Short mmCIF file of C-alpha atoms in Angstrom, two decimals:
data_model
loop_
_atom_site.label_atom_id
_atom_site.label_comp_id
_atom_site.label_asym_id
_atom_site.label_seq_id
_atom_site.Cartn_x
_atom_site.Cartn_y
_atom_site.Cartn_z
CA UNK C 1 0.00 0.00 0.00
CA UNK C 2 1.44 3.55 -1.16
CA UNK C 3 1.53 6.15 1.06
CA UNK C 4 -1.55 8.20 -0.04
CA UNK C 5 -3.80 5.55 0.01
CA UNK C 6 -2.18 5.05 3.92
CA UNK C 7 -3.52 8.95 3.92
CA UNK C 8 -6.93 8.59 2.26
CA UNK C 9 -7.65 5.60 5.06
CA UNK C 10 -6.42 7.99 7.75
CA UNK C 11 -8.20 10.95 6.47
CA UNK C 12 -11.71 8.59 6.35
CA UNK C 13 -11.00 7.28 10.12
CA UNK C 14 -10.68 11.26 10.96
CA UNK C 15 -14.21 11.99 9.58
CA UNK C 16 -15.30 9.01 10.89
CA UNK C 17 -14.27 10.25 14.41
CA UNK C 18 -16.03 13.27 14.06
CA UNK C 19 -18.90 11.98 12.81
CA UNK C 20 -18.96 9.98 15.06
CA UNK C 21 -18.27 12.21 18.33
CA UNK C 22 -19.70 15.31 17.26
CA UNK C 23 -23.02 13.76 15.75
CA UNK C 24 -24.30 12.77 19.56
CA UNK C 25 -22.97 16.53 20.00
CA UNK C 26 -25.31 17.99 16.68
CA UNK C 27 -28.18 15.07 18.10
CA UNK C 28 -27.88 16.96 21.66
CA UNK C 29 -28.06 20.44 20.10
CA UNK C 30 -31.54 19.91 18.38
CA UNK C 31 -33.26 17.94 21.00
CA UNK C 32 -33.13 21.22 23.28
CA UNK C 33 -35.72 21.85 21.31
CA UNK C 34 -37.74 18.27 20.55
CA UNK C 35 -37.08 16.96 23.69
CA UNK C 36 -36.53 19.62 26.26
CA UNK C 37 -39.95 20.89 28.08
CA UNK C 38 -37.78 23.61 30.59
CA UNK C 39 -35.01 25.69 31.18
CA UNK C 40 -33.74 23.43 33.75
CA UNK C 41 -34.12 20.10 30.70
CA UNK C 42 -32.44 22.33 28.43
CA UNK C 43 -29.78 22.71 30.84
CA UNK C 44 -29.47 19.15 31.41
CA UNK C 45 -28.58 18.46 27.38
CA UNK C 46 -26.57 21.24 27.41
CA UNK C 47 -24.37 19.65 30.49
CA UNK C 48 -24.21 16.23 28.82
CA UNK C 49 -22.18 17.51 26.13
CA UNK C 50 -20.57 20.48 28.03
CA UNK C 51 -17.37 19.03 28.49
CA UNK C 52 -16.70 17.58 25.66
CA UNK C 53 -18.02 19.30 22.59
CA UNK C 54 -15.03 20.99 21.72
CA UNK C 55 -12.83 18.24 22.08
CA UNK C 56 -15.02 16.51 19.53
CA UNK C 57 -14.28 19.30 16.86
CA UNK C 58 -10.84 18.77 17.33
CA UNK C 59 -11.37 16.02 14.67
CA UNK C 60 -12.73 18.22 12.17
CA UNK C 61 -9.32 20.68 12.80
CA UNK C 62 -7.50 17.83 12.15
CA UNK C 63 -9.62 16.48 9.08
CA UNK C 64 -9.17 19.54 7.16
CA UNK C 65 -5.50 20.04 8.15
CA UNK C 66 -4.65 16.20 6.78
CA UNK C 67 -6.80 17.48 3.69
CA UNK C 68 -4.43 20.24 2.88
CA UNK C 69 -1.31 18.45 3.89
CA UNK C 70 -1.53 15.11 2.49
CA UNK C 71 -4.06 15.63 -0.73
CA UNK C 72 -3.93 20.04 -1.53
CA UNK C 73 -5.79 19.29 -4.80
CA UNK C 74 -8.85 17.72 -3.68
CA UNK C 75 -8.58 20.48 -0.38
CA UNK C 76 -8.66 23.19 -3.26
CA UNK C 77 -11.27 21.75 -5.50
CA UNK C 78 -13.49 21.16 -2.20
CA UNK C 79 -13.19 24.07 -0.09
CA UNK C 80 -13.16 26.31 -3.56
CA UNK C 81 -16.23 24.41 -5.20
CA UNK C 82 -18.02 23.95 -1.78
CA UNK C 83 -17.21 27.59 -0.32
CA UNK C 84 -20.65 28.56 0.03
CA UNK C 85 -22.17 25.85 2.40
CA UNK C 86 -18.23 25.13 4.41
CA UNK C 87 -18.61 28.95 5.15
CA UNK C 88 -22.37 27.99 6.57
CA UNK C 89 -21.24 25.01 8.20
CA UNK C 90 -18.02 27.37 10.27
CA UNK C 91 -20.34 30.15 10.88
CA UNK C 92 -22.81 27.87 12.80
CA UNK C 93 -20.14 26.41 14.88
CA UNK C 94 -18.61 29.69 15.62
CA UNK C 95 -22.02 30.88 16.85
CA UNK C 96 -22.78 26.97 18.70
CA UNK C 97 -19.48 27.79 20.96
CA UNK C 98 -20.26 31.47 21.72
CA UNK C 99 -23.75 30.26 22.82
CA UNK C 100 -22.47 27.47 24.69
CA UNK C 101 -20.05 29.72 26.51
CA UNK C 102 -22.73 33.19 26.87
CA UNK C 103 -25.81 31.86 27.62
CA UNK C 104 -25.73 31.34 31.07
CA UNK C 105 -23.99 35.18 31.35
CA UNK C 106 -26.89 37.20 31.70
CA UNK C 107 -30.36 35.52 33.91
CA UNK C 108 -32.89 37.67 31.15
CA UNK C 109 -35.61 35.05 29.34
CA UNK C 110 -34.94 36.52 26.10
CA UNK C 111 -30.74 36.26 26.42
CA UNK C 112 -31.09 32.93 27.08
CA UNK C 113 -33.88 31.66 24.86
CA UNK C 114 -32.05 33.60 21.90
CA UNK C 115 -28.68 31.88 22.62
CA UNK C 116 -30.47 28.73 23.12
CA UNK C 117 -32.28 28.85 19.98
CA UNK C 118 -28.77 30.12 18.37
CA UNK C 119 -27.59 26.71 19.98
CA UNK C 120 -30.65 24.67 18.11
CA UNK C 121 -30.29 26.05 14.41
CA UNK C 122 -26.24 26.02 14.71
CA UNK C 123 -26.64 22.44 15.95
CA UNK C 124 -29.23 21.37 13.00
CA UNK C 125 -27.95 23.22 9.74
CA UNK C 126 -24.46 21.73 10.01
CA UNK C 127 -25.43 18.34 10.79
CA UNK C 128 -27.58 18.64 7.37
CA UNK C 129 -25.07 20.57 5.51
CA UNK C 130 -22.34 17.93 5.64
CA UNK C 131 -24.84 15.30 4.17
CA UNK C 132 -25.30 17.28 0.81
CA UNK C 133 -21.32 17.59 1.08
CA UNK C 134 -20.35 13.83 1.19
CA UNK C 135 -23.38 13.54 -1.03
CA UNK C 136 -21.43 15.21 -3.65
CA UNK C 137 -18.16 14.12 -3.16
CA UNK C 138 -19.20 10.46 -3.64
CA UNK C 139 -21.86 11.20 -6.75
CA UNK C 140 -19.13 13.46 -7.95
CA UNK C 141 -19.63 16.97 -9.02
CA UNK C 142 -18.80 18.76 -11.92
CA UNK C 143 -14.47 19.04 -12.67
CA UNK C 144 -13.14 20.30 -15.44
CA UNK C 145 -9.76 19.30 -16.79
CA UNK C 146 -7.52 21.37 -14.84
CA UNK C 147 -9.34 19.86 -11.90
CA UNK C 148 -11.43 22.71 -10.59
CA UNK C 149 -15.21 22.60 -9.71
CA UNK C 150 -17.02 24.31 -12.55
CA UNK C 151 -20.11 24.01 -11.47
CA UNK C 152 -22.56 26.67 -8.67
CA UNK C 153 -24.09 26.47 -5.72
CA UNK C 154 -27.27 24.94 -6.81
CA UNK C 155 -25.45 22.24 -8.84
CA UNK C 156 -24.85 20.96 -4.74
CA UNK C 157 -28.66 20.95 -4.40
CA UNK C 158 -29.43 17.70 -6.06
CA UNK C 159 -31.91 15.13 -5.01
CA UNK C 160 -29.14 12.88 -4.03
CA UNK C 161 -27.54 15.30 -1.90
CA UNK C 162 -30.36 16.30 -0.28
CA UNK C 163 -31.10 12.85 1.04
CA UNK C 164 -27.63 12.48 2.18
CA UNK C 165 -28.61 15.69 4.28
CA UNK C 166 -31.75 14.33 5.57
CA UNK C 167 -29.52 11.01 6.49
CA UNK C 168 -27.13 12.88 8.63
CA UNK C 169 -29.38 15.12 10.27
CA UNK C 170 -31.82 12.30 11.65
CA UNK C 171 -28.76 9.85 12.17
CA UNK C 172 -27.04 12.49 14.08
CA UNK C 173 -30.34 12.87 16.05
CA UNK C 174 -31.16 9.61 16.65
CA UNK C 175 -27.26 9.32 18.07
CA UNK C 176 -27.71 12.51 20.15
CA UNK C 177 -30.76 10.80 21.75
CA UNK C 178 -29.85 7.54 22.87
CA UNK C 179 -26.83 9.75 23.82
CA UNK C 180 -28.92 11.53 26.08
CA UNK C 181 -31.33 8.61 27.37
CA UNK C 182 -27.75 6.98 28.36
CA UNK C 183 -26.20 10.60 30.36
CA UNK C 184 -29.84 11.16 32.02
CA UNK C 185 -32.00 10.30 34.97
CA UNK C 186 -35.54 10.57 35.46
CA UNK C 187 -38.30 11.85 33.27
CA UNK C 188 -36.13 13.03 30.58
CA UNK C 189 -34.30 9.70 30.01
CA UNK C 190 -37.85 7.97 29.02
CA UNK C 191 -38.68 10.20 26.77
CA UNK C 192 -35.61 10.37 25.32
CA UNK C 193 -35.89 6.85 24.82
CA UNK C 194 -39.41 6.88 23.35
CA UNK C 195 -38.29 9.67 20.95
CA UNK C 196 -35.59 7.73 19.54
CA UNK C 197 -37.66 4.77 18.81
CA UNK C 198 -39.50 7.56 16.11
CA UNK C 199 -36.66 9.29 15.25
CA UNK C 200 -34.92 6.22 14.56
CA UNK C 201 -37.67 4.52 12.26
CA UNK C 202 -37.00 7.40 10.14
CA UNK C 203 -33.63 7.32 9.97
CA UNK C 204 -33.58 3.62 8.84
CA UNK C 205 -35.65 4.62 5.65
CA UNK C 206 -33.93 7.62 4.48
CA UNK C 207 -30.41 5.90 5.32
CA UNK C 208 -31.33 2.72 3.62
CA UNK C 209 -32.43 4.91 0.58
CA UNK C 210 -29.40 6.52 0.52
CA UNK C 211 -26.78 3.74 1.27
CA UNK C 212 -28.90 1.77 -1.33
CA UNK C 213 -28.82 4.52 -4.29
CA UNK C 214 -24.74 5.00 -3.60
CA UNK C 215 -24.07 1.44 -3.29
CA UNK C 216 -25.41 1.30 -7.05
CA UNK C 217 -24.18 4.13 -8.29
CA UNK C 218 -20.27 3.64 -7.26
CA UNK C 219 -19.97 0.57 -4.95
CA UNK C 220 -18.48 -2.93 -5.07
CA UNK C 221 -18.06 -5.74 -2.87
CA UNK C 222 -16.38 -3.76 0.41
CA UNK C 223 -18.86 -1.24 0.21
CA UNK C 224 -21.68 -3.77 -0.02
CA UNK C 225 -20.26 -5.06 3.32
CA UNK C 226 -20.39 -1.80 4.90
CA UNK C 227 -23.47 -0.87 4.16
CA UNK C 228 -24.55 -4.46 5.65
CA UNK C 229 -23.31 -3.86 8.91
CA UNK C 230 -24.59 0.03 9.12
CA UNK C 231 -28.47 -1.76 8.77
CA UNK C 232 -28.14 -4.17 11.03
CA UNK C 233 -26.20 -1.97 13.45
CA UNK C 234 -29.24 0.70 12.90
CA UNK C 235 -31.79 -1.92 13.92
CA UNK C 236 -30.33 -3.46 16.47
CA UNK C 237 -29.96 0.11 18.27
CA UNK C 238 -33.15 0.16 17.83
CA UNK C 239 -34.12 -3.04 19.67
CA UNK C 240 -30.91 -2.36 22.62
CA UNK C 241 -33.62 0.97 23.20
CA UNK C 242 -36.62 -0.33 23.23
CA UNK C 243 -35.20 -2.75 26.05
CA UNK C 244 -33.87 -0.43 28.44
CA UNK C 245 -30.05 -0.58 27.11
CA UNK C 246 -28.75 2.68 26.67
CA UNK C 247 -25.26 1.95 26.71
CA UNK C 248 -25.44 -0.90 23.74
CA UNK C 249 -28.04 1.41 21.91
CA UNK C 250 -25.15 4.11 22.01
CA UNK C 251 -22.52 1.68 21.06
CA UNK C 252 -24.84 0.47 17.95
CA UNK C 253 -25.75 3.72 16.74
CA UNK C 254 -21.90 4.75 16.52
CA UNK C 255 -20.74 1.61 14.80
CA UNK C 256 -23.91 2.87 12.56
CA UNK C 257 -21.86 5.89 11.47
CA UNK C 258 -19.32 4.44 11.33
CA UNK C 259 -19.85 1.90 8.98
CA UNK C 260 -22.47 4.29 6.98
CA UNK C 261 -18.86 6.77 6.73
CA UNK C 262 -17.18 3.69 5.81
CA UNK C 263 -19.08 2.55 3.15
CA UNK C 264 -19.14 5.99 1.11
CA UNK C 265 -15.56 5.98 1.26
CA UNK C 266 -14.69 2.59 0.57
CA UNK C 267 -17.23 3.78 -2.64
CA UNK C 268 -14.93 6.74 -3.38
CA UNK C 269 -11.24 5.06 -4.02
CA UNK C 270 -9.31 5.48 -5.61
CA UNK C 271 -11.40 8.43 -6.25
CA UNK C 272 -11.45 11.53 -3.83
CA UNK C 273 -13.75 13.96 -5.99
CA UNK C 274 -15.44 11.47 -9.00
CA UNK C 275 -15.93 14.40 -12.46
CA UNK C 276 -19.70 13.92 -13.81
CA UNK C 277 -18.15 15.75 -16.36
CA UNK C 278 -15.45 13.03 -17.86
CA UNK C 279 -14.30 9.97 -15.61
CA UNK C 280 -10.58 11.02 -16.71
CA UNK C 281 -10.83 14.45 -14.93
CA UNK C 282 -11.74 13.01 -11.66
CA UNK C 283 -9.05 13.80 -8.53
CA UNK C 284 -7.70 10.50 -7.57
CA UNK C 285 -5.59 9.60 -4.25
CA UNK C 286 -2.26 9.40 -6.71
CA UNK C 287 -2.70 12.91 -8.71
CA UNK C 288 -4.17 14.62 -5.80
CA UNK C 289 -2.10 13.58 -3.14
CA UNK C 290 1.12 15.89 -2.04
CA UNK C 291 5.14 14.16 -2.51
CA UNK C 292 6.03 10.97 -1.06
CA UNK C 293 8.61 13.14 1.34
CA UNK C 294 5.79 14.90 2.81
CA UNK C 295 3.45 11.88 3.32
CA UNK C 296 6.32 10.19 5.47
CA UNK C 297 7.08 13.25 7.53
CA UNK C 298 3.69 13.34 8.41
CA UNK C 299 3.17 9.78 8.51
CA UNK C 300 5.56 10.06 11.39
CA UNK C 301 4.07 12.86 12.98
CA UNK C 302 0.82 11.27 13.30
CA UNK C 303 2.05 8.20 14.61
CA UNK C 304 3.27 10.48 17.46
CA UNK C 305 0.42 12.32 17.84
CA UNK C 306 -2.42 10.45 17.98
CA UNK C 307 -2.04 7.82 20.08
CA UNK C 308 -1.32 10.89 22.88
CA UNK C 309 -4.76 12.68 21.90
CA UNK C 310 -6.29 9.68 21.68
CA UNK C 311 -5.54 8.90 25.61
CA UNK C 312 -6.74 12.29 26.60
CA UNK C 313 -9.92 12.43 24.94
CA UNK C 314 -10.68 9.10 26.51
CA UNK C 315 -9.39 10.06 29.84
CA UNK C 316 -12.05 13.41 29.82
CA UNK C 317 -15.12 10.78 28.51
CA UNK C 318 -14.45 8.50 31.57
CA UNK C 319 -13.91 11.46 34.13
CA UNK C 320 -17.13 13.25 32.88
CA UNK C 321 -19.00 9.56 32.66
CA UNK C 322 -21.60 9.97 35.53
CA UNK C 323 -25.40 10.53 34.15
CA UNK C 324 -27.51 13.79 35.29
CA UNK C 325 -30.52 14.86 35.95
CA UNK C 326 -32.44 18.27 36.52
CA UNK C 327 -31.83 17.33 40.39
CA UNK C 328 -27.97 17.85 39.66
CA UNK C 329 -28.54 21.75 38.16
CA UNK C 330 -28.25 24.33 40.43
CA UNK C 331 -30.36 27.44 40.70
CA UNK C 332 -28.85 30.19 39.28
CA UNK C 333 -26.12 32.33 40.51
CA UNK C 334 -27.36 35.78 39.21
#
């Protein structure tokens, strides 16, 4: 195995991470509106994830910096072709860590219901957003020969893309609420729980859709196997809920994304942006990719890294592992 294709596995186990991690964190976000019936509820979500969410984006940081390192032609064509909705995407998690931070700052009603809803919509329109992204890059857009995007902003707004939005957004839901039935006491874990049996039923359609209509259009046999796993992964979530297991319904719905991220890039290769224009034009892991010299510095560098990152981020989930309830929030201080 060459050296970018080590890369283009590395840089699918990165958004695979953050899918994974930061979905329960998008999931949280919205249900602070489905699920939350108080201030003191909607304080409760917000603490399950408090300690953690920006962690979590660490793995889109480092994403997007193994992008430009290890590939700078498909991190051109993307971030130039896709400017529009990556701009949307940063600008809502700007605003989801200011509100995080400010909106316990001030005790008004309307401070904290505007940073709260500010927490909902930058929660929801990302977790959509990056749907009709990896909708795209697996369909394939339109590249010219000098591999640049050539096509607009509404060329992004295909059918196909817009499922893979409507996949993301009710998988990252459905994670963020078993996520929550598993951090929470009381009244709020049982409905959690109920609401993820619905939110869930949905997801299975509009995933299996998806997986379904990208597994004909550019899979083969690995990607077949993926896409096995992410169904059967899906349902049996569903069952470890409906049972009263929070912790295997969590586990299930994460080995959901993961397979589900799996199988769209397993589609891709060799590809990293398929041309609809002409098959020849499409950015590949070998004339995308940077030299073999700076592949093995960094190959070294992450081997370094990672494995120290990895240990702290696990070391902050275990400390910060206890469930809560609205008995654990205190009045406020103002």
């Amino acid at each position: 195995m060459e050296l970018h294709d080590v890369w283009f596995v590395l840089i699918a186990v990165l958004w695979t991470g953050y899918f994974f991690l930061e979905g329960f964190d998008f999931g949280v976000g919205i249900l602070t509106k489905l699920l939350a019936r108080n201030r003191p509820e909607k304080r409760v979500l917000i603490n399950t994830i408090g300690p953690v969410w920006d962690g979590n984006e660490v793995w889109l940081l480092t994403a997007g910096g193994a992008t430009f390192a290890a590939f700078p032609e498909w991190y051109a064509t993307l971030f130039s072709g896709f400017y529009l909705p990556l701009l949307v995407i940063l600008v809502c998690l700007i605003v989801r860590g200011v509100a995080f931070e400010y909106r316990a700052k001030r005790p008004e009603e309307n401070w904290q219901r505007n940073w709260e809803n500010a927490i909902f919509w930058s929660s929801l329109i990302p977790a959509f957003l990056w749907g009709v992204a990896f909708g795209n890059i697996v369909h394939g857009v339109k590249i010219d020969r000098n591999l640049e995007y050539v096509g607009g902003v509404g060329d992004l707004l295909n059918p196909c893309a817009l499922l893979g939005g409507l996949v993301t957004l009710t998988l990252f839901t459905f994670h963020g609420t078993v996520f929550t039935a598993l951090k929470t006491v009381g009244d709020i874990r049982e409905r959690a729980r109920k609401l993820a049996l619905r939110v869930g039923l949905v997801t299975a359609v509009a995933a299996l859709v998806f997986l379904l209509w990208t597994q004909a259009h550019t899979g083969n046999g690995r990607s077949l196997v993926a896409l096995v796993v992410a169904v059967v992964t899906l349902v049996s979530a569903l069952v470890a809920n409906q049972v009263g297991r929070e912790g295997w319904a969590f586990a299930l719905s994460g080995v959901t994304i993961v397979a589900a991220v799996a199988m769209l890039f397993l589609s891709l290769f060799p590809n990293v942006m398929p041309s609809t224009l002409n098959a020849d034009w499409s950015l590949t892991v070998t004339n995308a990719s940077s030299s073999p010299y700076t592949l093995k510095i960094m190959t070294w560098c992450a081997g370094i890294a990672t494995p120290i990152i990895l240990l702290y981020q696990g070391w902050t989930y275990w400390v910060f592992r206890k469930r809560i309830g609205t008995q654990h929030i205190a009045e406020p201080a103002h």
